[in-house]
Short mmCIF file of C-alpha atoms and ligand atoms in Angstrom, two decimals:
data_model
loop_
_atom_site.label_atom_id
_atom_site.label_comp_id
_atom_site.label_asym_id
_atom_site.label_seq_id
_atom_site.Cartn_x
_atom_site.Cartn_y
_atom_site.Cartn_z
CA ARG A 1 -187.15 -94.70 -60.41
CA ALA A 2 -183.85 -95.72 -59.16
CA PRO A 3 -184.33 -98.38 -56.43
CA ILE A 4 -184.15 -97.32 -53.14
CA ALA A 5 -180.28 -97.72 -51.50
CA ALA A 6 -180.04 -100.93 -49.13
CA GLU A 7 -178.66 -97.93 -46.38
CA ASP A 8 -181.39 -95.81 -46.56
CA LYS A 9 -184.20 -99.05 -46.30
CA LEU A 10 -182.56 -99.43 -42.96
CA LEU A 11 -182.49 -96.11 -42.13
CA LEU A 12 -186.07 -95.93 -43.14
CA GLN A 13 -187.08 -99.12 -41.28
CA TYR A 14 -184.73 -99.17 -38.02
CA THR A 15 -184.45 -95.01 -37.01
CA SER A 16 -186.57 -91.94 -36.18
CA VAL A 17 -185.54 -88.14 -36.65
CA VAL A 18 -184.54 -86.39 -33.59
CA GLU A 19 -186.06 -83.18 -33.34
CA ALA A 20 -184.01 -81.16 -30.50
CA PRO A 21 -180.51 -83.23 -30.64
CA PRO A 22 -178.74 -82.74 -27.38
CA ASP A 23 -175.34 -81.80 -26.54
CA ASP A 24 -173.60 -84.87 -26.85
CA MET A 25 -171.09 -86.88 -28.80
CA CYS A 26 -172.00 -89.13 -31.95
CA SER A 27 -169.73 -91.89 -31.13
CA ILE A 28 -168.72 -92.81 -34.95
CA CYS A 29 -167.47 -89.51 -35.81
CA MET A 30 -166.99 -87.96 -32.33
CA TRP A 31 -168.53 -84.51 -33.23
CA SER A 32 -171.35 -83.35 -30.86
CA LEU A 33 -175.08 -83.59 -32.49
CA THR A 34 -175.36 -80.10 -32.08
CA GLU A 35 -172.87 -79.83 -35.24
CA ILE A 36 -173.03 -81.65 -38.41
CA SER A 37 -171.52 -85.19 -38.94
CA GLY A 38 -167.86 -85.42 -39.60
CA TYR A 39 -168.55 -86.85 -42.28
CA LEU A 40 -170.84 -83.90 -44.15
CA GLU A 41 -168.52 -80.73 -45.62
CA GLU A 42 -169.67 -77.55 -43.80
CA GLY A 43 -172.58 -75.64 -45.87
CA GLU A 44 -173.02 -78.85 -47.46
CA ALA A 45 -175.52 -80.29 -45.43
CA ALA A 46 -178.80 -79.27 -45.64
CA THR A 47 -178.90 -79.62 -49.61
CA ARG A 48 -177.21 -82.88 -49.67
CA ILE A 49 -181.12 -84.88 -49.93
CA SER A 50 -180.56 -88.69 -51.21
CA GLN A 51 -181.37 -89.28 -54.64
CA THR A 52 -183.51 -92.34 -54.24
CA SER A 53 -184.96 -92.16 -50.98
CA GLY A 54 -185.42 -88.37 -50.02
CA ILE A 55 -183.77 -88.46 -46.57
CA GLN A 56 -181.79 -85.83 -45.84
CA SER A 57 -178.26 -86.27 -45.00
CA ASP A 58 -178.27 -83.59 -41.80
CA GLY A 59 -179.79 -84.33 -38.84
CA VAL A 60 -179.92 -86.65 -36.11
CA VAL A 61 -181.38 -89.94 -35.66
CA SER A 62 -182.11 -92.69 -33.08
CA LEU A 63 -182.38 -96.49 -33.42
CA ASN A 64 -185.51 -97.53 -32.63
CA LEU A 65 -184.38 -100.33 -30.39
CA CYS A 66 -181.64 -99.11 -27.89
CA LYS A 67 -182.71 -95.14 -28.40
CA HIS A 68 -178.90 -94.43 -29.29
CA GLN A 69 -178.45 -91.52 -31.14
CA PHE A 70 -175.63 -90.36 -33.99
CA HIS A 71 -176.05 -88.19 -36.69
CA LEU A 72 -177.98 -89.69 -39.96
CA ALA A 73 -174.91 -89.17 -42.30
CA CYS A 74 -172.63 -91.55 -39.77
CA VAL A 75 -175.07 -94.30 -39.65
CA ARG A 76 -175.54 -93.97 -42.90
CA GLU A 77 -172.05 -94.15 -43.78
CA MET A 78 -171.73 -97.13 -41.12
CA ALA A 79 -174.88 -98.66 -42.97
CA LYS A 80 -172.85 -98.77 -46.23
CA SER A 81 -170.58 -101.96 -45.45
CA PHE A 82 -173.35 -104.33 -43.92
CA PRO A 83 -176.77 -102.93 -45.63
CA GLN A 84 -178.61 -105.75 -44.04
CA PHE A 85 -178.56 -104.98 -40.55
CA LEU A 86 -177.68 -102.20 -38.16
CA GLU A 87 -175.03 -102.72 -35.07
CA CYS A 88 -175.27 -100.25 -32.73
CA PRO A 89 -171.42 -98.89 -32.11
CA ASN A 90 -172.49 -98.19 -28.45
CA CYS A 91 -174.60 -101.09 -27.38
CA LYS A 92 -174.39 -103.33 -30.11
CA THR A 93 -178.20 -103.93 -30.37
CA LEU A 94 -178.79 -105.37 -33.85
CA HIS A 95 -181.11 -103.72 -35.85
CA GLY A 96 -182.64 -106.39 -38.49
CA GLU A 97 -180.88 -109.41 -39.72
CA LYS A 98 -177.36 -109.90 -39.34
CA LEU A 99 -176.13 -111.93 -42.65
CA GLY A 100 -172.64 -113.44 -42.46
CA ASN A 101 -170.61 -114.34 -45.43
CA GLN A 102 -170.52 -118.23 -44.93
CA PRO A 103 -169.27 -120.06 -48.47
CA LEU A 104 -171.74 -122.25 -49.88
CA GLY A 105 -172.31 -125.65 -48.61
CA HIS A 106 -174.46 -128.40 -46.74
CA MET A 107 -175.75 -128.83 -43.00
CA ASN A 108 -177.22 -131.92 -41.72
CA VAL A 109 -178.33 -133.30 -38.70
CA THR A 110 -179.02 -136.69 -37.35
CA THR A 111 -179.39 -138.44 -34.19
CA VAL A 112 -177.65 -140.75 -32.38
CA ARG A 113 -178.18 -143.50 -29.35
CA ASN A 114 -175.31 -142.58 -27.18
CA SER A 115 -175.11 -139.92 -24.71
CA LEU A 116 -172.31 -137.38 -24.60
CA PRO A 117 -170.33 -137.70 -21.04
CA GLY A 118 -172.24 -135.34 -18.49
CA HIS A 119 -175.50 -135.45 -20.64
CA LEU A 120 -176.75 -138.96 -19.86
CA ASP A 121 -179.48 -141.00 -20.75
CA CYS A 122 -180.67 -137.93 -23.83
CA GLY A 123 -178.96 -139.32 -26.69
CA THR A 124 -177.20 -136.76 -29.19
CA LEU A 125 -177.74 -134.85 -32.22
CA GLN A 126 -174.87 -134.82 -34.50
CA ILE A 127 -174.42 -132.08 -36.76
CA THR A 128 -172.48 -132.60 -40.43
CA TYR A 129 -171.28 -129.00 -41.99
CA ASN A 130 -169.93 -129.79 -45.63
CA ILE A 131 -168.28 -126.93 -47.50
CA SER A 132 -165.86 -127.08 -50.49
CA SER A 133 -163.02 -124.57 -51.63
CA GLY A 134 -163.78 -122.45 -53.92
CA ILE A 135 -163.48 -118.61 -55.12
CA GLN A 136 -164.01 -115.33 -52.85
CA GLY A 137 -166.63 -113.43 -53.32
CA PRO A 138 -167.20 -109.64 -53.38
CA GLU A 139 -168.34 -110.50 -49.29
CA HIS A 140 -165.15 -111.76 -48.55
CA PRO A 141 -162.01 -110.30 -48.04
CA HIS A 142 -160.01 -111.33 -50.81
CA PRO A 143 -162.67 -111.10 -53.96
CA GLY A 144 -161.17 -113.47 -56.85
CA ARG A 145 -159.01 -115.40 -54.74
CA PRO A 146 -159.28 -118.88 -53.81
CA TYR A 147 -160.95 -120.14 -49.95
CA HIS A 148 -159.95 -123.10 -49.04
CA ALA A 149 -161.91 -125.42 -46.86
CA ILE A 150 -159.83 -127.31 -45.00
CA GLY A 151 -160.96 -130.47 -42.49
CA PHE A 152 -164.25 -130.54 -44.04
CA PRO A 153 -166.76 -132.24 -43.28
CA ARG A 154 -166.46 -131.33 -40.10
CA THR A 155 -168.69 -132.59 -37.36
CA ALA A 156 -170.30 -131.32 -34.26
CA TYR A 157 -171.88 -132.88 -31.28
CA VAL A 158 -174.99 -131.35 -29.35
CA PRO A 159 -177.05 -133.73 -26.36
CA ASN A 160 -180.49 -134.35 -27.23
CA ASN A 161 -182.08 -133.12 -24.24
CA GLU A 162 -184.64 -129.61 -24.62
CA LYS A 163 -182.02 -127.20 -24.46
CA GLY A 164 -179.72 -129.12 -27.20
CA LYS A 165 -182.74 -129.10 -29.49
CA LYS A 166 -182.99 -125.33 -29.08
CA VAL A 167 -179.46 -124.71 -29.79
CA VAL A 168 -179.19 -126.62 -32.95
CA ARG A 169 -182.46 -124.74 -33.80
CA LEU A 170 -180.44 -121.59 -33.72
CA LEU A 171 -177.47 -123.31 -35.62
CA ARG A 172 -179.86 -124.25 -38.47
CA GLU A 173 -180.97 -120.13 -38.47
CA ALA A 174 -177.33 -119.14 -37.93
CA TRP A 175 -176.29 -121.47 -40.92
CA ARG A 176 -179.48 -119.91 -43.15
CA ARG A 177 -177.86 -116.55 -42.66
CA ARG A 178 -174.33 -117.68 -43.26
CA LEU A 179 -173.33 -117.01 -39.64
CA ILE A 180 -171.20 -120.31 -38.69
CA PHE A 181 -168.57 -120.23 -40.73
CA THR A 182 -166.69 -117.11 -42.33
CA VAL A 183 -163.42 -116.68 -44.80
CA GLY A 184 -160.08 -115.34 -43.27
CA PRO A 185 -157.22 -116.77 -41.41
CA SER A 186 -156.71 -119.56 -39.30
CA VAL A 187 -155.65 -119.26 -35.92
CA THR A 188 -155.12 -122.94 -35.78
CA THR A 189 -153.11 -123.39 -38.98
CA GLY A 190 -152.25 -120.10 -39.28
CA LEU A 191 -153.33 -120.13 -43.01
CA ASP A 192 -154.70 -117.31 -44.51
CA ASN A 193 -158.10 -117.44 -46.60
CA CYS A 194 -159.71 -120.59 -45.00
CA VAL A 195 -163.12 -121.33 -44.17
CA THR A 196 -162.96 -120.71 -40.73
CA TRP A 197 -165.38 -121.10 -37.40
CA ASN A 198 -166.97 -117.60 -36.51
CA GLU A 199 -167.57 -116.90 -33.34
CA ILE A 200 -170.17 -119.78 -32.29
CA HIS A 201 -168.49 -122.08 -30.50
CA HIS A 202 -169.01 -125.99 -31.45
CA LYS A 203 -167.82 -129.20 -30.11
CA THR A 204 -166.09 -131.39 -32.12
CA GLU A 205 -164.86 -133.72 -29.97
CA TRP A 206 -166.56 -136.52 -28.03
CA THR A 207 -164.60 -136.18 -25.00
CA ASN A 208 -161.89 -134.31 -24.10
CA THR A 209 -162.68 -131.23 -21.91
CA ALA A 210 -159.51 -129.35 -22.49
CA GLY A 211 -160.18 -129.35 -26.05
CA HIS A 212 -163.51 -128.85 -27.89
CA GLY A 213 -165.49 -131.45 -26.15
CA TYR A 214 -167.42 -132.99 -22.97
CA PRO A 215 -168.48 -132.69 -20.64
CA ASP A 216 -168.80 -128.79 -20.33
CA PRO A 217 -171.84 -128.06 -18.62
CA GLY A 218 -171.82 -124.10 -19.51
CA TYR A 219 -171.61 -125.33 -23.35
CA LEU A 220 -175.73 -124.84 -24.05
CA ASP A 221 -175.93 -121.67 -22.42
CA ASN A 222 -172.65 -119.89 -23.87
CA ALA A 223 -173.80 -121.12 -27.51
CA LEU A 224 -176.93 -119.73 -26.83
CA LYS A 225 -175.10 -116.60 -25.84
CA GLU A 226 -172.63 -116.79 -28.84
CA LEU A 227 -175.83 -116.83 -31.11
CA ALA A 228 -177.35 -113.81 -29.53
CA LEU A 229 -174.96 -112.32 -29.89
CA HIS A 230 -175.42 -112.75 -33.70
CA GLY A 231 -178.53 -111.55 -33.57
CA VAL A 232 -180.35 -115.29 -33.51
CA THR A 233 -182.69 -116.06 -31.18
CA GLU A 234 -186.20 -117.57 -30.88
CA SER A 235 -187.68 -114.75 -31.13
CA THR A 236 -186.55 -114.07 -34.03
CA LEU A 237 -187.45 -117.14 -36.01
CA VAL A 238 -190.25 -116.96 -38.60
P1 NAD B 301 -159.46 -120.71 -36.20
O1 NAD B 301 -158.16 -121.87 -35.83
O2 NAD B 301 -159.64 -119.60 -36.76
O3 NAD B 301 -160.24 -120.80 -34.53
C1 NAD B 301 -161.98 -120.03 -34.98
C2 NAD B 301 -162.45 -120.41 -33.63
O4 NAD B 301 -162.57 -122.12 -34.21
C3 NAD B 301 -161.57 -120.46 -32.18
O5 NAD B 301 -162.68 -119.99 -31.24
C4 NAD B 301 -161.23 -121.63 -31.67
O6 NAD B 301 -161.11 -122.16 -30.50
C5 NAD B 301 -162.46 -122.58 -32.47
N1 NAD B 301 -161.71 -124.02 -33.27
C6 NAD B 301 -160.42 -124.10 -33.23
N2 NAD B 301 -160.52 -125.56 -33.30
C7 NAD B 301 -161.63 -126.01 -33.46
C8 NAD B 301 -161.87 -127.56 -33.56
N3 NAD B 301 -161.19 -128.79 -33.45
N4 NAD B 301 -163.02 -127.54 -32.38
C9 NAD B 301 -163.90 -126.75 -32.78
N5 NAD B 301 -163.60 -125.43 -32.61
C10 NAD B 301 -162.21 -125.32 -32.72
O7 NAD B 301 -160.64 -122.17 -36.84
P2 NAD B 301 -160.17 -123.04 -38.07
O8 NAD B 301 -159.33 -122.93 -38.64
O9 NAD B 301 -161.69 -123.24 -38.41
O10 NAD B 301 -160.38 -124.43 -37.15
C11 NAD B 301 -158.94 -124.87 -36.81
C12 NAD B 301 -158.76 -126.40 -36.90
O11 NAD B 301 -159.58 -127.51 -36.61
C13 NAD B 301 -158.67 -126.54 -38.97
O12 NAD B 301 -157.50 -126.87 -39.32
C14 NAD B 301 -159.56 -127.59 -38.74
O13 NAD B 301 -158.86 -128.34 -39.87
C15 NAD B 301 -159.60 -128.42 -37.80
N6 NAD B 301 -161.22 -128.93 -37.67
C16 NAD B 301 -161.45 -130.51 -37.98
C17 NAD B 301 -162.66 -130.69 -37.83
C18 NAD B 301 -162.89 -132.01 -37.98
O14 NAD B 301 -164.33 -132.36 -37.70
N7 NAD B 301 -162.21 -132.87 -38.61
C19 NAD B 301 -163.41 -129.93 -36.71
C20 NAD B 301 -163.28 -128.17 -36.56
C21 NAD B 301 -161.84 -128.07 -36.90
ZN1 ZN B 302 -171.48 -88.46 -36.29
ZN1 ZN B 303 -177.36 -98.67 -28.94
#
């Protein structure tokens, strides 16, 4: 027996069949939920059954966490491009664990006695990320071409207080899920195929409020928010 396709595993785990679909629009294909998916040919619908999972392609499902409804075939098409998780196209709720394409490397955390501006008397957690240049894999924009790791090792600073420790715990998890860096064009240098920060902001300078430094009273809450947008929250830690 063939193994169940990754997108079908997601469908089985994170969606439920809707028996009587309402006359609402599917926001993936823009057709009514009472008609068949724009991804299916007319007449093909009821006959298309996944070889590996036995799931039928026609019909409507709701995502289990947010309950938004889509054609099953539409969700399956969406799941094929990122088969580790489902992100609701309507409200961005993540179902499953979002994994990124951060290249191989090392993350290291040490404590520093000095305290950051705005966080006196707690000391500092210093994170070092090290990634070397390499060749892009199938999960990257240009497989087979090189990626350039410029400016590594990179260092970031977090106050060593309760909220800061939580941020670092979640950053370790984000690193494990390959979410801290990605490969693509660098806004700063204008070069393509670079290892770049991936939407989770870091304080890479000790001071300098105009750049990427302290003091910044909103920084830790902002980091928690950006981690949560990638699905990294305390309740998802194992
Ligand atoms: P980028 O320019 O494509 O931008 C992606 C995101 O990273 C943006 O949100 C941007 O605001 C943020 N960002 C940009 N520069 C940053 C910085 N210095 N510190 C923290 N966040 C920053 O991202 P990129 O290409 O990864 O980084 C930009 C440049 O900064 C690179 O050329 C890199 O060499 C340099 N850099 C050096 C260090 C270091 O510790 N030596 C640390 C960070 C970045
Ligand atoms: Zn649809
Ligand atoms: Zn939703």
